[in-house]
CSV table of C-alpha atoms in Angstrom, one decimal:
chain,number,residue,atom,x,y,z
C,1,UNK,CA,43.3,-5.3,62.1
C,2,UNK,CA,42.3,-7.6,59.2
C,3,UNK,CA,39.6,-6.9,56.7
C,4,UNK,CA,36.5,-9.1,57.1
C,5,UNK,CA,36.3,-11.8,54.5
C,6,UNK,CA,33.1,-13.7,53.7
C,7,UNK,CA,32.7,-17.4,53.8
C,8,UNK,CA,32.8,-19.1,50.3
C,9,UNK,CA,29.2,-19.6,49.1
C,10,UNK,CA,27.8,-23.1,50.0
C,11,UNK,CA,24.4,-24.5,50.6
C,12,UNK,CA,25.0,-25.4,54.2
C,13,UNK,CA,27.4,-25.2,57.2
C,14,UNK,CA,29.5,-28.4,57.3
C,15,UNK,CA,30.8,-28.2,60.8
C,16,UNK,CA,28.9,-25.5,62.7
C,17,UNK,CA,29.6,-24.0,66.1
C,18,UNK,CA,27.0,-21.2,65.9
C,19,UNK,CA,24.3,-21.0,68.6
C,20,UNK,CA,20.8,-19.6,68.2
C,21,UNK,CA,19.2,-16.3,69.4
C,22,UNK,CA,16.6,-18.1,71.6
C,23,UNK,CA,19.4,-19.8,73.5
C,24,UNK,CA,21.1,-16.4,74.2
C,25,UNK,CA,17.8,-14.9,75.3
C,26,UNK,CA,17.1,-17.8,77.7
C,27,UNK,CA,20.5,-17.5,79.3
C,28,UNK,CA,19.9,-13.7,79.8
C,29,UNK,CA,16.7,-14.4,81.6
C,30,UNK,CA,18.5,-16.7,84.0
C,31,UNK,CA,20.3,-13.6,85.2
C,32,UNK,CA,17.1,-12.2,86.8
C,33,UNK,CA,16.2,-13.5,90.2
C,34,UNK,CA,13.1,-15.7,90.1
C,35,UNK,CA,12.8,-15.4,86.3
C,36,UNK,CA,11.4,-18.3,84.2
C,37,UNK,CA,12.2,-18.3,80.5
C,38,UNK,CA,9.2,-19.2,78.4
C,39,UNK,CA,10.1,-20.2,74.8
C,40,UNK,CA,7.3,-19.8,72.3
C,41,UNK,CA,8.0,-22.7,69.9
C,42,UNK,CA,8.1,-26.4,69.6
C,43,UNK,CA,8.9,-28.5,72.6
C,44,UNK,CA,12.1,-29.8,71.1
C,45,UNK,CA,13.6,-26.2,70.9
C,46,UNK,CA,13.2,-25.8,74.7
C,47,UNK,CA,14.4,-29.3,75.4
C,48,UNK,CA,17.6,-28.9,73.5
C,49,UNK,CA,18.3,-25.6,75.2
C,50,UNK,CA,17.6,-27.1,78.6
C,51,UNK,CA,20.0,-30.0,78.0
C,52,UNK,CA,22.6,-27.7,76.4
C,53,UNK,CA,22.9,-25.5,79.5
C,54,UNK,CA,22.5,-28.4,82.0
C,55,UNK,CA,25.5,-30.1,80.5
C,56,UNK,CA,27.6,-26.9,80.4
C,57,UNK,CA,26.9,-25.7,83.9
C,58,UNK,CA,26.3,-29.1,85.5
C,59,UNK,CA,23.2,-27.6,87.1
C,60,UNK,CA,19.4,-28.2,86.7
C,61,UNK,CA,18.0,-25.7,84.2
C,62,UNK,CA,14.4,-24.7,84.1
C,63,UNK,CA,12.9,-23.6,80.8
C,64,UNK,CA,9.2,-23.7,79.9
C,65,UNK,CA,7.7,-23.9,76.4
C,66,UNK,CA,4.4,-23.2,74.8
C,67,UNK,CA,4.9,-26.6,73.0
C,68,UNK,CA,3.7,-25.5,69.6
C,69,UNK,CA,2.7,-28.7,67.7
C,70,UNK,CA,2.2,-29.2,64.0
C,71,UNK,CA,-1.6,-28.6,64.4
C,72,UNK,CA,-1.1,-25.5,66.5
C,73,UNK,CA,1.4,-24.1,63.9
C,74,UNK,CA,-1.2,-24.4,61.2
C,75,UNK,CA,-4.4,-23.6,62.9
C,76,UNK,CA,-3.7,-21.6,66.1
C,77,UNK,CA,-2.8,-17.9,66.1
C,78,UNK,CA,-0.4,-18.4,69.0
C,79,UNK,CA,-2.2,-16.4,71.7
C,80,UNK,CA,-4.0,-19.5,73.0
C,81,UNK,CA,-0.8,-21.4,73.5
C,82,UNK,CA,0.9,-18.5,75.3
C,83,UNK,CA,-2.2,-17.9,77.5
C,84,UNK,CA,-2.3,-21.6,78.5
C,85,UNK,CA,1.4,-21.7,79.3
C,86,UNK,CA,1.1,-18.6,81.5
C,87,UNK,CA,-1.8,-20.1,83.3
C,88,UNK,CA,0.0,-23.3,84.0
C,89,UNK,CA,3.2,-21.5,85.1
C,90,UNK,CA,1.2,-19.2,87.4
C,91,UNK,CA,-0.5,-22.2,89.1
C,92,UNK,CA,2.6,-24.2,89.6
C,93,UNK,CA,5.7,-21.9,89.8
C,94,UNK,CA,4.7,-18.3,90.6
C,95,UNK,CA,7.9,-16.8,89.1
C,96,UNK,CA,8.9,-13.2,89.8
C,97,UNK,CA,9.1,-12.6,86.1
C,98,UNK,CA,8.4,-14.5,82.9
C,99,UNK,CA,10.8,-14.1,79.9
C,100,UNK,CA,8.7,-14.8,76.8
C,101,UNK,CA,10.8,-15.2,73.7
C,102,UNK,CA,10.1,-16.6,70.2
C,103,UNK,CA,11.8,-19.1,68.0
C,104,UNK,CA,12.2,-19.5,64.2
C,105,UNK,CA,9.0,-21.5,64.0
C,106,UNK,CA,6.7,-19.0,65.6
C,107,UNK,CA,8.4,-16.0,63.9
C,108,UNK,CA,8.0,-17.7,60.5
C,109,UNK,CA,4.3,-18.4,61.1
C,110,UNK,CA,3.8,-14.7,62.1
C,111,UNK,CA,2.9,-14.8,65.8
C,112,UNK,CA,3.0,-11.3,67.2
C,113,UNK,CA,4.4,-11.5,70.7
C,114,UNK,CA,3.9,-7.8,71.4
C,115,UNK,CA,0.2,-8.0,70.6
C,116,UNK,CA,-0.2,-11.2,72.6
C,117,UNK,CA,1.6,-9.6,75.6
C,118,UNK,CA,-0.6,-6.6,75.5
C,119,UNK,CA,-3.8,-8.6,75.3
C,120,UNK,CA,-2.9,-10.9,78.2
C,121,UNK,CA,-3.7,-9.1,81.4
C,122,UNK,CA,-0.9,-10.2,83.7
C,123,UNK,CA,-1.8,-7.7,86.4
C,124,UNK,CA,-4.7,-9.9,87.7
C,125,UNK,CA,-2.4,-12.9,87.9
C,126,UNK,CA,0.5,-11.0,89.4
C,127,UNK,CA,3.0,-12.4,86.8
C,128,UNK,CA,5.2,-9.7,85.3
C,129,UNK,CA,6.0,-10.4,81.7
C,130,UNK,CA,8.8,-9.3,79.4
C,131,UNK,CA,8.8,-10.3,75.7
C,132,UNK,CA,11.4,-10.3,73.0
C,133,UNK,CA,11.5,-11.6,69.4
C,134,UNK,CA,14.4,-13.9,68.8
C,135,UNK,CA,14.1,-15.8,65.5
C,136,UNK,CA,16.7,-18.5,64.9
C,137,UNK,CA,17.2,-17.4,61.3
C,138,UNK,CA,18.7,-14.1,62.4
C,139,UNK,CA,21.7,-13.2,64.5
C,140,UNK,CA,23.1,-15.7,67.0
C,141,UNK,CA,23.8,-16.4,70.7
C,142,UNK,CA,25.4,-13.0,71.3
C,143,UNK,CA,22.5,-11.0,69.7
C,144,UNK,CA,19.9,-13.1,71.5
C,145,UNK,CA,21.4,-12.2,74.9
C,146,UNK,CA,21.7,-8.5,73.9
C,147,UNK,CA,18.1,-8.4,72.6
C,148,UNK,CA,16.7,-9.9,75.8
C,149,UNK,CA,18.8,-7.5,77.9
C,150,UNK,CA,17.5,-4.5,75.9
C,151,UNK,CA,13.9,-5.8,76.3
C,152,UNK,CA,14.3,-6.0,80.0
C,153,UNK,CA,15.6,-2.4,80.1
C,154,UNK,CA,13.0,-0.9,77.7
C,155,UNK,CA,10.0,-2.7,79.2
C,156,UNK,CA,10.7,-2.9,82.9
C,157,UNK,CA,13.2,-0.2,84.0
C,158,UNK,CA,11.4,2.9,85.2
C,159,UNK,CA,12.6,6.4,84.1
C,160,UNK,CA,14.4,8.3,86.9
C,161,UNK,CA,14.9,12.0,87.4
C,162,UNK,CA,18.1,11.8,89.4
C,163,UNK,CA,21.2,9.5,89.8
C,164,UNK,CA,22.5,7.8,92.9
C,165,UNK,CA,26.2,8.7,93.2
C,166,UNK,CA,28.7,5.9,93.0
C,167,UNK,CA,26.2,3.3,91.7
C,168,UNK,CA,27.1,1.5,88.5
C,169,UNK,CA,25.0,-0.7,86.1
C,170,UNK,CA,27.2,-3.4,84.6
C,171,UNK,CA,26.1,-4.9,81.2
C,172,UNK,CA,28.3,-7.9,80.4
C,173,UNK,CA,28.3,-9.6,77.0
C,174,UNK,CA,27.1,-13.2,76.6
C,175,UNK,CA,30.5,-14.9,76.6
C,176,UNK,CA,31.5,-13.8,80.1
C,177,UNK,CA,31.3,-16.7,82.5
C,178,UNK,CA,29.7,-16.2,86.0
C,179,UNK,CA,33.0,-15.8,87.8
C,180,UNK,CA,34.2,-13.2,85.3
C,181,UNK,CA,31.1,-11.1,86.0
C,182,UNK,CA,31.8,-11.5,89.7
C,183,UNK,CA,35.4,-10.4,89.3
C,184,UNK,CA,34.4,-7.3,87.4
C,185,UNK,CA,31.9,-6.4,90.1
C,186,UNK,CA,34.5,-6.9,92.8
C,187,UNK,CA,37.0,-4.7,91.1
C,188,UNK,CA,34.5,-1.9,90.5
C,189,UNK,CA,33.3,-2.2,94.1
C,190,UNK,CA,36.8,-1.8,95.4
C,191,UNK,CA,36.7,1.8,94.1
C,192,UNK,CA,33.7,2.6,96.2
C,193,UNK,CA,30.9,1.8,93.7
C,194,UNK,CA,27.8,-0.2,94.3
C,195,UNK,CA,27.5,-2.5,91.3
C,196,UNK,CA,24.3,-4.0,89.7
C,197,UNK,CA,24.8,-6.4,86.8
C,198,UNK,CA,22.2,-7.0,84.1
C,199,UNK,CA,22.0,-9.9,83.5
C,200,UNK,CA,23.8,-11.2,86.5
C,201,UNK,CA,24.9,-14.8,86.2
C,202,UNK,CA,27.5,-14.4,89.0
C,203,UNK,CA,25.0,-15.4,91.7
C,204,UNK,CA,22.7,-17.6,89.5
C,205,UNK,CA,24.8,-20.1,87.5
C,206,UNK,CA,28.1,-19.9,89.4
C,207,UNK,CA,27.9,-23.5,90.6
C,208,UNK,CA,27.0,-22.7,94.3
C,209,UNK,CA,25.3,-25.4,96.3
C,210,UNK,CA,21.8,-24.1,97.0
C,211,UNK,CA,19.2,-25.2,99.5
C,212,UNK,CA,17.5,-27.4,97.0
C,213,UNK,CA,16.4,-27.7,93.4
C,214,UNK,CA,14.2,-24.9,92.2
C,215,UNK,CA,12.2,-24.4,89.0
C,216,UNK,CA,13.2,-20.7,89.1
C,217,UNK,CA,16.4,-18.9,88.7
C,218,UNK,CA,18.3,-19.1,91.9
C,219,UNK,CA,20.2,-15.8,92.2
C,220,UNK,CA,20.6,-13.0,89.7
C,221,UNK,CA,19.5,-9.3,89.8
C,222,UNK,CA,16.3,-8.9,91.8
C,223,UNK,CA,13.3,-7.5,89.9
C,224,UNK,CA,13.0,-4.5,92.3
C,225,UNK,CA,16.6,-3.6,91.6
C,226,UNK,CA,16.0,-4.0,87.8
C,227,UNK,CA,13.1,-1.6,87.9
C,228,UNK,CA,15.2,1.2,89.5
C,229,UNK,CA,18.4,0.5,87.5
C,230,UNK,CA,18.2,3.9,85.9
C,231,UNK,CA,19.1,5.5,89.3
C,232,UNK,CA,22.8,4.5,88.6
C,233,UNK,CA,25.2,7.3,88.0
C,234,UNK,CA,27.2,5.2,85.5
C,235,UNK,CA,26.5,2.3,83.1
C,236,UNK,CA,29.4,0.2,81.8
C,237,UNK,CA,28.8,-1.9,78.6
C,238,UNK,CA,31.3,-4.7,78.0
C,239,UNK,CA,31.4,-5.6,74.4
C,240,UNK,CA,30.1,-3.7,71.4
C,241,UNK,CA,27.0,-5.9,71.3
C,242,UNK,CA,25.9,-4.4,74.7
C,243,UNK,CA,26.3,-0.7,73.8
C,244,UNK,CA,22.7,-0.4,72.4
C,245,UNK,CA,21.5,-1.8,75.8
C,246,UNK,CA,23.6,0.8,77.6
C,247,UNK,CA,22.1,3.6,75.4
C,248,UNK,CA,18.6,2.3,76.1
C,249,UNK,CA,19.3,2.5,79.8
C,250,UNK,CA,20.7,6.0,79.4
C,251,UNK,CA,17.5,7.1,77.8
C,252,UNK,CA,15.7,6.2,81.0
C,253,UNK,CA,18.0,8.8,82.8
C,254,UNK,CA,20.0,11.1,80.5
C,255,UNK,CA,22.1,12.2,83.5
C,256,UNK,CA,23.7,8.7,83.6
C,257,UNK,CA,27.3,8.6,82.3
C,258,UNK,CA,27.9,5.9,79.7
C,259,UNK,CA,31.1,3.9,79.6
C,260,UNK,CA,31.8,1.3,76.9
C,261,UNK,CA,34.7,-1.0,76.3
C,262,UNK,CA,35.2,-3.7,73.7
C,263,UNK,CA,36.7,-6.2,76.2
C,264,UNK,CA,38.5,-6.5,79.5
C,265,UNK,CA,41.3,-9.0,78.5
C,266,UNK,CA,44.9,-8.1,78.8
C,267,UNK,CA,46.9,-5.2,80.2
C,268,UNK,CA,45.8,-2.3,78.0
C,269,UNK,CA,42.1,-2.8,78.3
C,270,UNK,CA,42.2,-3.3,82.1
C,271,UNK,CA,44.4,-0.2,82.4
C,272,UNK,CA,41.8,1.8,80.6
C,273,UNK,CA,39.1,0.7,83.0
C,274,UNK,CA,41.2,1.4,86.0
C,275,UNK,CA,41.9,4.9,84.8
C,276,UNK,CA,38.2,5.6,84.4
C,277,UNK,CA,37.5,4.2,87.9
C,278,UNK,CA,40.2,6.4,89.4
C,279,UNK,CA,38.8,9.5,87.7
C,280,UNK,CA,35.2,8.8,88.7
C,281,UNK,CA,36.0,7.8,92.3
C,282,UNK,CA,38.5,10.7,92.9
C,283,UNK,CA,41.2,8.3,94.1
C,284,UNK,CA,44.8,8.8,93.3
C,285,UNK,CA,45.8,5.2,93.2
C,286,UNK,CA,44.1,1.8,92.9
C,287,UNK,CA,43.8,-0.7,95.8
C,288,UNK,CA,47.1,-2.5,96.6
C,289,UNK,CA,45.7,-5.9,95.4
C,290,UNK,CA,44.9,-4.4,92.0
C,291,UNK,CA,48.3,-2.9,91.7
C,292,UNK,CA,49.9,-6.2,92.7
C,293,UNK,CA,48.0,-8.1,90.1
C,294,UNK,CA,49.1,-5.6,87.4
C,295,UNK,CA,52.7,-6.2,88.2
C,296,UNK,CA,52.1,-10.0,88.1
C,297,UNK,CA,50.5,-9.6,84.6
C,298,UNK,CA,53.5,-7.6,83.5
C,299,UNK,CA,55.8,-10.5,84.6
C,300,UNK,CA,53.4,-13.0,82.9
C,301,UNK,CA,53.8,-11.2,79.6
C,302,UNK,CA,57.5,-11.6,79.9
C,303,UNK,CA,57.3,-15.2,80.9
C,304,UNK,CA,54.9,-16.2,78.2
C,305,UNK,CA,56.4,-14.2,75.4
C,306,UNK,CA,58.8,-16.8,74.2
C,307,UNK,CA,56.2,-19.6,74.1
C,308,UNK,CA,53.4,-17.5,72.5
C,309,UNK,CA,55.7,-15.5,70.2
C,310,UNK,CA,56.4,-18.6,68.2
C,311,UNK,CA,52.8,-19.9,68.1
C,312,UNK,CA,50.1,-19.3,65.5
C,313,UNK,CA,46.5,-19.3,66.8
C,314,UNK,CA,43.1,-19.9,65.2
C,315,UNK,CA,40.0,-18.7,67.0
C,316,UNK,CA,36.3,-19.5,66.8
C,317,UNK,CA,33.5,-18.0,68.8
C,318,UNK,CA,31.2,-15.1,69.3
C,319,UNK,CA,32.4,-11.7,68.0
C,320,UNK,CA,32.9,-10.0,71.3
C,321,UNK,CA,34.8,-13.0,72.6
C,322,UNK,CA,37.1,-13.0,69.6
C,323,UNK,CA,38.0,-9.3,70.1
C,324,UNK,CA,39.2,-10.0,73.7
C,325,UNK,CA,41.0,-13.3,73.0
C,326,UNK,CA,42.9,-11.8,70.0
C,327,UNK,CA,43.9,-8.7,72.0
C,328,UNK,CA,45.3,-10.7,75.0
C,329,UNK,CA,47.3,-13.0,72.8
C,330,UNK,CA,48.6,-10.2,70.7
C,331,UNK,CA,50.0,-8.3,73.8
C,332,UNK,CA,52.1,-11.4,74.6
C,333,UNK,CA,53.4,-11.8,71.1
C,334,UNK,CA,51.0,-14.5,69.9
C,335,UNK,CA,50.0,-14.4,66.2
C,336,UNK,CA,46.3,-14.9,65.5
C,337,UNK,CA,46.3,-16.0,61.9
C,338,UNK,CA,42.5,-16.7,61.6
C,339,UNK,CA,39.4,-15.8,63.6
C,340,UNK,CA,36.1,-17.4,62.5
C,341,UNK,CA,33.0,-15.7,64.0
C,342,UNK,CA,29.5,-17.2,64.4
C,343,UNK,CA,27.8,-14.1,62.9
C,344,UNK,CA,28.6,-11.0,61.0
C,345,UNK,CA,28.8,-8.0,63.3
C,346,UNK,CA,30.5,-4.6,63.2
C,347,UNK,CA,32.9,-5.5,66.0
C,348,UNK,CA,34.7,-8.0,63.8
C,349,UNK,CA,36.6,-5.1,62.4
C,350,UNK,CA,38.3,-4.8,65.8
C,351,UNK,CA,39.6,-8.3,65.9
C,352,UNK,CA,43.4,-8.3,65.9
C,353,UNK,CA,43.9,-11.2,63.4
C,354,UNK,CA,45.5,-11.7,60.0
C,355,UNK,CA,42.2,-13.0,58.6
C,356,UNK,CA,38.7,-12.6,60.0
C,357,UNK,CA,35.6,-14.3,58.5
C,358,UNK,CA,32.2,-15.6,59.3
C,359,UNK,CA,31.8,-19.3,59.0
C,360,UNK,CA,32.2,-22.6,60.7
C,361,UNK,CA,34.9,-25.1,61.8
C,362,UNK,CA,35.2,-26.3,58.2
C,363,UNK,CA,36.8,-23.0,57.4
C,364,UNK,CA,39.4,-23.6,60.2
C,365,UNK,CA,40.1,-27.1,58.8
C,366,UNK,CA,40.8,-25.6,55.4
C,367,UNK,CA,43.5,-23.5,57.0
C,368,UNK,CA,45.1,-26.4,58.9
C,369,UNK,CA,48.6,-25.6,57.7
C,370,UNK,CA,48.5,-22.0,58.9
C,371,UNK,CA,48.1,-22.4,62.7
C,372,UNK,CA,49.3,-24.4,65.6
C,373,UNK,CA,46.8,-24.0,68.4
C,374,UNK,CA,43.0,-23.8,68.1
C,375,UNK,CA,40.8,-21.9,70.7
C,376,UNK,CA,37.1,-22.6,70.6
C,377,UNK,CA,34.2,-24.3,72.3
C,378,UNK,CA,33.7,-28.0,72.8
C,379,UNK,CA,32.9,-28.6,69.1
C,380,UNK,CA,36.5,-27.8,68.2
C,381,UNK,CA,37.8,-30.7,70.2
C,382,UNK,CA,37.4,-33.4,67.5
C,383,UNK,CA,38.8,-31.1,64.8
C,384,UNK,CA,41.9,-30.4,66.9
C,385,UNK,CA,42.5,-34.1,67.3
C,386,UNK,CA,42.0,-34.8,63.6
C,387,UNK,CA,44.4,-32.0,62.6
C,388,UNK,CA,46.9,-32.7,65.3
C,389,UNK,CA,46.7,-29.2,66.8
C,390,UNK,CA,46.8,-27.8,70.3
C,391,UNK,CA,43.4,-27.0,71.9
C,392,UNK,CA,42.3,-24.5,74.4
C,393,UNK,CA,38.6,-24.7,75.2
C,394,UNK,CA,36.7,-21.4,75.6
C,395,UNK,CA,33.0,-20.4,75.1
C,396,UNK,CA,29.7,-22.2,75.0
C,397,UNK,CA,29.3,-25.2,75.2
C,398,UNK,CA,32.2,-26.8,77.1
C,399,UNK,CA,31.0,-30.4,77.8
C,400,UNK,CA,34.6,-31.8,78.0
C,401,UNK,CA,35.7,-29.9,81.2
C,402,UNK,CA,34.2,-29.2,84.6
C,403,UNK,CA,34.1,-25.8,86.1
C,404,UNK,CA,33.7,-23.5,83.1
C,405,UNK,CA,31.6,-21.2,85.2
C,406,UNK,CA,34.5,-20.7,87.6
C,407,UNK,CA,37.0,-19.8,85.0
C,408,UNK,CA,38.1,-16.2,84.5
C,409,UNK,CA,40.3,-14.7,81.6
C,410,UNK,CA,39.6,-11.0,82.5
C,411,UNK,CA,41.3,-8.1,84.2
C,412,UNK,CA,44.9,-8.4,85.5
C,413,UNK,CA,44.4,-11.7,87.4
C,414,UNK,CA,42.4,-13.6,84.8
C,415,UNK,CA,44.6,-12.5,82.0
C,416,UNK,CA,47.6,-14.0,83.9
C,417,UNK,CA,45.8,-17.4,84.1
C,418,UNK,CA,44.7,-17.2,80.5
C,419,UNK,CA,48.2,-16.4,79.1
C,420,UNK,CA,49.8,-19.1,81.2
C,421,UNK,CA,47.2,-21.7,80.0
C,422,UNK,CA,47.7,-20.6,76.4
C,423,UNK,CA,51.5,-20.8,76.7
C,424,UNK,CA,51.4,-24.2,78.4
C,425,UNK,CA,49.0,-25.5,75.7
C,426,UNK,CA,51.4,-24.3,73.0
C,427,UNK,CA,54.4,-25.9,74.7
C,428,UNK,CA,52.7,-29.2,75.1
C,429,UNK,CA,51.7,-29.2,71.4
C,430,UNK,CA,55.3,-28.6,70.4
C,431,UNK,CA,56.6,-31.3,72.7
C,432,UNK,CA,54.1,-33.8,71.3
C,433,UNK,CA,54.9,-32.8,67.8
C,434,UNK,CA,58.6,-33.2,68.1
C,435,UNK,CA,58.5,-36.1,70.6
C,436,UNK,CA,60.3,-34.2,73.4
C,437,UNK,CA,59.1,-33.8,77.0
C,438,UNK,CA,57.6,-30.5,78.0
C,439,UNK,CA,59.9,-28.7,80.3
């Protein structure tokens, strides 16, 4: 593992790819059935987030805002705007839950969401409310998702005296696409567990064709299931950012067993999860389909070793995502020379890269002679063309390709697809560089 190095001091980010906490919180609320995110801030903040996710998922996205104007920011204490927004939402949408989260504007002016939520009597209107402070000037996309998830657990999940055997609460980190959450649920269910994911994008933003456009989240974890989530016998946190959420859920029922894994990419990480599932389920061997995909991944590692073993990679993204990407590439012989994270978090110490730092795409451009293939979100596309590097798109946003929500890099099967895609990208880059056709 590489020591974390800080970005050279400069007044601004030149080519940023970092996303804000409010965006992460909004995405988490989409994973609750019938939930409507309510962003307490300027109208432009919600509009940008709405367009951002609409373009990534190619789906209509509903986000409401308290539409704080310049006059409100100066003269209003914030409560009136929240109350008016809740009244309008109650009359027009009647959501099962409202996810109230702040922005940098309202946090800077000092609005107290907790006090506002306590003063507003939602019982009379029948509109359950959960609140979370997510200022833009702290954290990032990953922490916003984790903060919203923890707020859902602490404010809505009811304490339980007993556990329901073979029921598992899955807490995925923000960088997992809807299909990846679904694949994890299916794997765990194949060992005899009933799986409840929080947040659950696998049935909300997975690209399914619904009955019609709705202003509310279509799919996700039902509110009734959320309230009784502490009945689960096990809780699995994927990514270090989600471990505090798992600990918060365990406090609702100390009898719950907590599992935590940094990622689920590659052979070793998936093996570790399978071993836990075998021990907890009492089975002697995994399902035949699981064993078959493991043997396929073993063969994939052999097939891709020659292409990846001579390729140097640069990564950009959220910290938990970087940990998984670097581990999967390293198992196949790939060399991750540089990993640039959006925010500084403890899990960066676990990234298997020669150099790890917090920064932006300008830091990657400065290391152009050190790598061959760049893995990052859509914002890395222009940079890869400028530098003449191979490109593999991963993370939010991906506005260049369709179907990101149905892409999986996890477990045995997804790791096969990821490694083949990475190897083919590297081979195409080499053929273009040397002017020879890709075999």
